[in-house]
Amino acid sequence: FLSVFAPMLAVSVVGVGAGLIFGGVVFKLSNTIVGVLHPTYRSFKAIENNDSEETKKWVTYWTVHGAFSVVEIFADRILSWFPMYYTAKLVFLVWLQLPQTNGAKIIFELVVKPFLYKHQGQIDGAFAKTKQLASNQVTEMSTVLNNAIASSSIDFQNLNPEAVQK
């Protein structure tokens, strides 16, 4: 346990101390190291070692982290005004990852999974609609671009790249 999580805990402790002295920038950096860089590397190792249990653990973490990030987009402006917010966030990110707490699994089972099950139809519909809108926009933009190219006097098929650079 300690060999794997000692660097993360060290960054957390140093981050809290430095954050108290130097402010939010250090906390944001510590949160990124603990909440993104460390889990990214652990996910990579789980995939490379073909360890299905570890992979499931890290996919669960990333699902919770993603949900938390979406909530944080809206709440960060308010929460960042609270004293010790970034410290609490750092502690939360560590809690999510520690094998002793299984924090990500707990949040996934109690919050994320029920929410996604409840709203699955709406989410699927929104993604399908977004995909169709994006496809329509790409088709429309391609048509406009093709028409512009066709009506221009530039011969794109015989364009000499050296002449363009001069």
Tab-separated table of C-alpha atoms in Angstrom:
chain	number	residue	atom	x	y	z
A	1	PHE	CA	0.000	0.000	0.000
A	2	LEU	CA	2.517	2.617	1.100
A	3	SER	CA	4.824	2.056	-1.854
A	4	VAL	CA	1.981	2.831	-4.242
A	5	PHE	CA	0.251	5.672	-2.412
A	6	ALA	CA	3.188	7.252	-0.552
A	7	PRO	CA	4.005	9.691	-3.396
A	8	MET	CA	0.345	10.761	-3.619
A	9	LEU	CA	0.138	11.260	0.153
A	10	ALA	CA	3.430	13.153	0.142
A	11	VAL	CA	2.177	15.485	-2.592
A	12	SER	CA	-1.034	15.955	-0.608
A	13	VAL	CA	0.761	16.878	2.612
A	14	VAL	CA	3.245	19.172	0.862
A	15	GLY	CA	0.392	20.645	-1.197
A	16	VAL	CA	-1.668	21.469	1.883
A	17	GLY	CA	1.306	23.089	3.618
A	18	ALA	CA	2.407	25.046	0.562
A	19	GLY	CA	-1.179	25.915	-0.262
A	20	LEU	CA	-1.711	27.449	3.141
A	21	ILE	CA	1.373	29.582	2.589
A	22	PHE	CA	1.146	30.374	-1.141
A	23	GLY	CA	-2.579	30.068	-1.858
A	24	GLY	CA	-4.824	28.630	-4.517
A	25	VAL	CA	-2.279	28.022	-7.289
A	26	VAL	CA	-0.418	25.450	-5.216
A	27	PHE	CA	-3.690	23.773	-4.222
A	28	LYS	CA	-4.794	23.591	-7.848
A	29	LEU	CA	-1.456	22.053	-8.819
A	30	SER	CA	-1.648	19.551	-5.956
A	31	ASN	CA	-5.233	18.690	-6.880
A	32	THR	CA	-4.165	18.078	-10.476
A	33	ILE	CA	-1.258	15.852	-9.448
A	34	VAL	CA	-3.340	13.866	-6.975
A	35	GLY	CA	-6.642	13.909	-8.878
A	36	VAL	CA	-5.414	13.488	-12.459
A	37	LEU	CA	-1.738	12.603	-12.905
A	38	HIS	CA	-1.558	9.855	-10.296
A	39	PRO	CA	-4.818	8.169	-11.402
A	40	THR	CA	-3.775	8.449	-15.058
A	41	TYR	CA	-0.565	6.561	-14.362
A	42	ARG	CA	-2.335	3.981	-12.174
A	43	SER	CA	-4.925	3.461	-14.932
A	44	PHE	CA	-2.141	2.987	-17.460
A	45	LYS	CA	-0.457	0.396	-15.229
A	46	ALA	CA	-3.744	-1.468	-14.692
A	47	ILE	CA	-4.376	-1.633	-18.436
A	48	GLU	CA	-0.804	-2.623	-19.284
A	49	ASN	CA	-0.794	-5.350	-16.609
A	50	ASN	CA	-4.173	-6.593	-17.877
A	51	ASP	CA	-5.490	-6.361	-14.317
A	52	SER	CA	-9.272	-6.315	-14.638
A	53	GLU	CA	-9.911	-5.521	-10.952
A	54	GLU	CA	-7.573	-2.521	-10.985
A	55	THR	CA	-8.953	-1.382	-14.341
A	56	LYS	CA	-12.511	-1.535	-12.958
A	57	LYS	CA	-11.384	0.405	-9.879
A	58	TRP	CA	-9.852	3.177	-11.992
A	59	VAL	CA	-12.771	3.325	-14.453
A	60	THR	CA	-15.015	3.763	-11.411
A	61	TYR	CA	-12.709	6.527	-10.137
A	62	TRP	CA	-12.758	8.312	-13.508
A	63	THR	CA	-16.554	8.059	-13.685
A	64	VAL	CA	-16.875	9.662	-10.241
A	65	HIS	CA	-14.159	12.208	-11.062
A	66	GLY	CA	-15.992	13.136	-14.275
A	67	ALA	CA	-19.289	13.556	-12.447
A	68	PHE	CA	-17.553	15.621	-9.760
A	69	SER	CA	-15.915	17.781	-12.452
A	70	VAL	CA	-19.290	18.520	-14.051
A	71	VAL	CA	-20.757	19.534	-10.688
A	72	GLU	CA	-17.661	21.556	-9.903
A	73	ILE	CA	-18.033	23.599	-13.105
A	74	PHE	CA	-21.159	25.121	-11.609
A	75	ALA	CA	-20.216	25.040	-7.924
A	76	ASP	CA	-16.553	26.109	-8.072
A	77	ARG	CA	-17.291	29.833	-8.250
A	78	ILE	CA	-19.195	29.607	-4.982
A	79	LEU	CA	-17.188	26.912	-3.216
A	80	SER	CA	-13.809	28.505	-3.941
A	81	TRP	CA	-14.796	31.363	-1.630
A	82	PHE	CA	-15.067	28.995	1.312
A	83	PRO	CA	-11.936	28.738	3.447
A	84	MET	CA	-10.138	25.428	3.035
A	85	TYR	CA	-12.157	24.477	-0.091
A	86	TYR	CA	-9.089	23.332	-2.035
A	87	THR	CA	-7.808	21.486	1.026
A	88	ALA	CA	-11.139	19.690	1.344
A	89	LYS	CA	-11.074	18.904	-2.374
A	90	LEU	CA	-7.575	17.456	-2.055
A	91	VAL	CA	-8.660	15.305	0.894
A	92	PHE	CA	-11.727	14.199	-1.098
A	93	LEU	CA	-9.582	13.187	-4.101
A	94	VAL	CA	-7.280	11.162	-1.851
A	95	TRP	CA	-10.296	9.570	-0.141
A	96	LEU	CA	-11.708	8.552	-3.534
A	97	GLN	CA	-8.508	6.672	-4.367
A	98	LEU	CA	-7.456	5.006	-1.121
A	99	PRO	CA	-8.078	1.243	-1.109
A	100	GLN	CA	-8.977	1.385	2.598
A	101	THR	CA	-11.886	3.741	1.953
A	102	ASN	CA	-13.072	2.693	-1.516
A	103	GLY	CA	-14.382	6.245	-1.783
A	104	ALA	CA	-14.898	6.187	-5.553
A	105	LYS	CA	-16.857	2.947	-5.321
A	106	ILE	CA	-19.030	4.344	-2.510
A	107	ILE	CA	-19.840	7.578	-4.401
A	108	PHE	CA	-20.422	5.599	-7.604
A	109	GLU	CA	-22.860	3.178	-5.964
A	110	LEU	CA	-24.695	5.765	-3.837
A	111	VAL	CA	-24.809	8.775	-6.140
A	112	VAL	CA	-23.552	8.399	-9.715
A	113	LYS	CA	-25.032	5.022	-10.639
A	114	PRO	CA	-28.568	5.784	-9.373
A	115	PHE	CA	-28.507	9.184	-11.085
A	116	LEU	CA	-27.391	7.711	-14.401
A	117	TYR	CA	-29.939	4.888	-14.215
A	118	LYS	CA	-32.731	7.356	-13.475
A	119	HIS	CA	-31.801	9.719	-16.313
A	120	GLN	CA	-30.392	7.188	-18.795
A	121	GLY	CA	-33.158	7.725	-21.392
A	122	GLN	CA	-32.826	11.511	-21.273
A	123	ILE	CA	-29.034	11.330	-21.502
A	124	ASP	CA	-29.140	8.897	-24.443
A	125	GLY	CA	-31.675	11.148	-26.185
A	126	ALA	CA	-29.559	14.258	-25.616
A	127	PHE	CA	-26.447	12.534	-26.981
A	128	ALA	CA	-28.365	11.256	-30.034
A	129	LYS	CA	-29.764	14.741	-30.703
A	130	THR	CA	-26.341	16.334	-30.283
A	131	LYS	CA	-24.773	13.781	-32.610
A	132	GLN	CA	-27.441	14.473	-35.267
A	133	LEU	CA	-27.022	18.263	-34.919
A	134	ALA	CA	-23.243	17.955	-35.212
A	135	SER	CA	-23.583	15.698	-38.250
A	136	ASN	CA	-25.959	18.175	-39.904
A	137	GLN	CA	-23.572	21.061	-39.212
A	138	VAL	CA	-20.585	19.187	-40.646
A	139	THR	CA	-22.585	18.283	-43.762
A	140	GLU	CA	-23.723	21.893	-44.199
A	141	MET	CA	-20.213	23.263	-43.670
A	142	SER	CA	-18.776	20.729	-46.134
A	143	THR	CA	-21.334	21.759	-48.760
A	144	VAL	CA	-20.539	25.453	-48.284
A	145	LEU	CA	-16.792	24.789	-48.456
A	146	ASN	CA	-17.112	22.571	-51.540
A	147	ASN	CA	-19.244	25.217	-53.275
A	148	ALA	CA	-16.723	27.928	-52.386
A	149	ILE	CA	-13.866	25.852	-53.748
A	150	ALA	CA	-15.809	24.963	-56.907
A	151	SER	CA	-16.657	28.609	-57.583
A	152	SER	CA	-13.139	29.931	-56.956
A	153	SER	CA	-10.652	30.529	-59.711
A	154	ILE	CA	-7.898	28.614	-57.899
A	155	ASP	CA	-7.073	25.213	-59.374
A	156	PHE	CA	-6.667	23.254	-56.105
A	157	GLN	CA	-5.840	19.966	-57.852
A	158	ASN	CA	-2.799	21.434	-59.611
A	159	LEU	CA	-1.712	23.765	-56.836
A	160	ASN	CA	2.065	23.935	-56.463
A	161	PRO	CA	2.950	24.105	-52.715
A	162	GLU	CA	6.224	25.913	-53.507
A	163	ALA	CA	4.377	28.660	-55.352
A	164	VAL	CA	2.064	29.186	-52.362
A	165	GLN	CA	5.004	29.696	-50.003
A	166	LYS	CA	6.553	32.465	-52.155
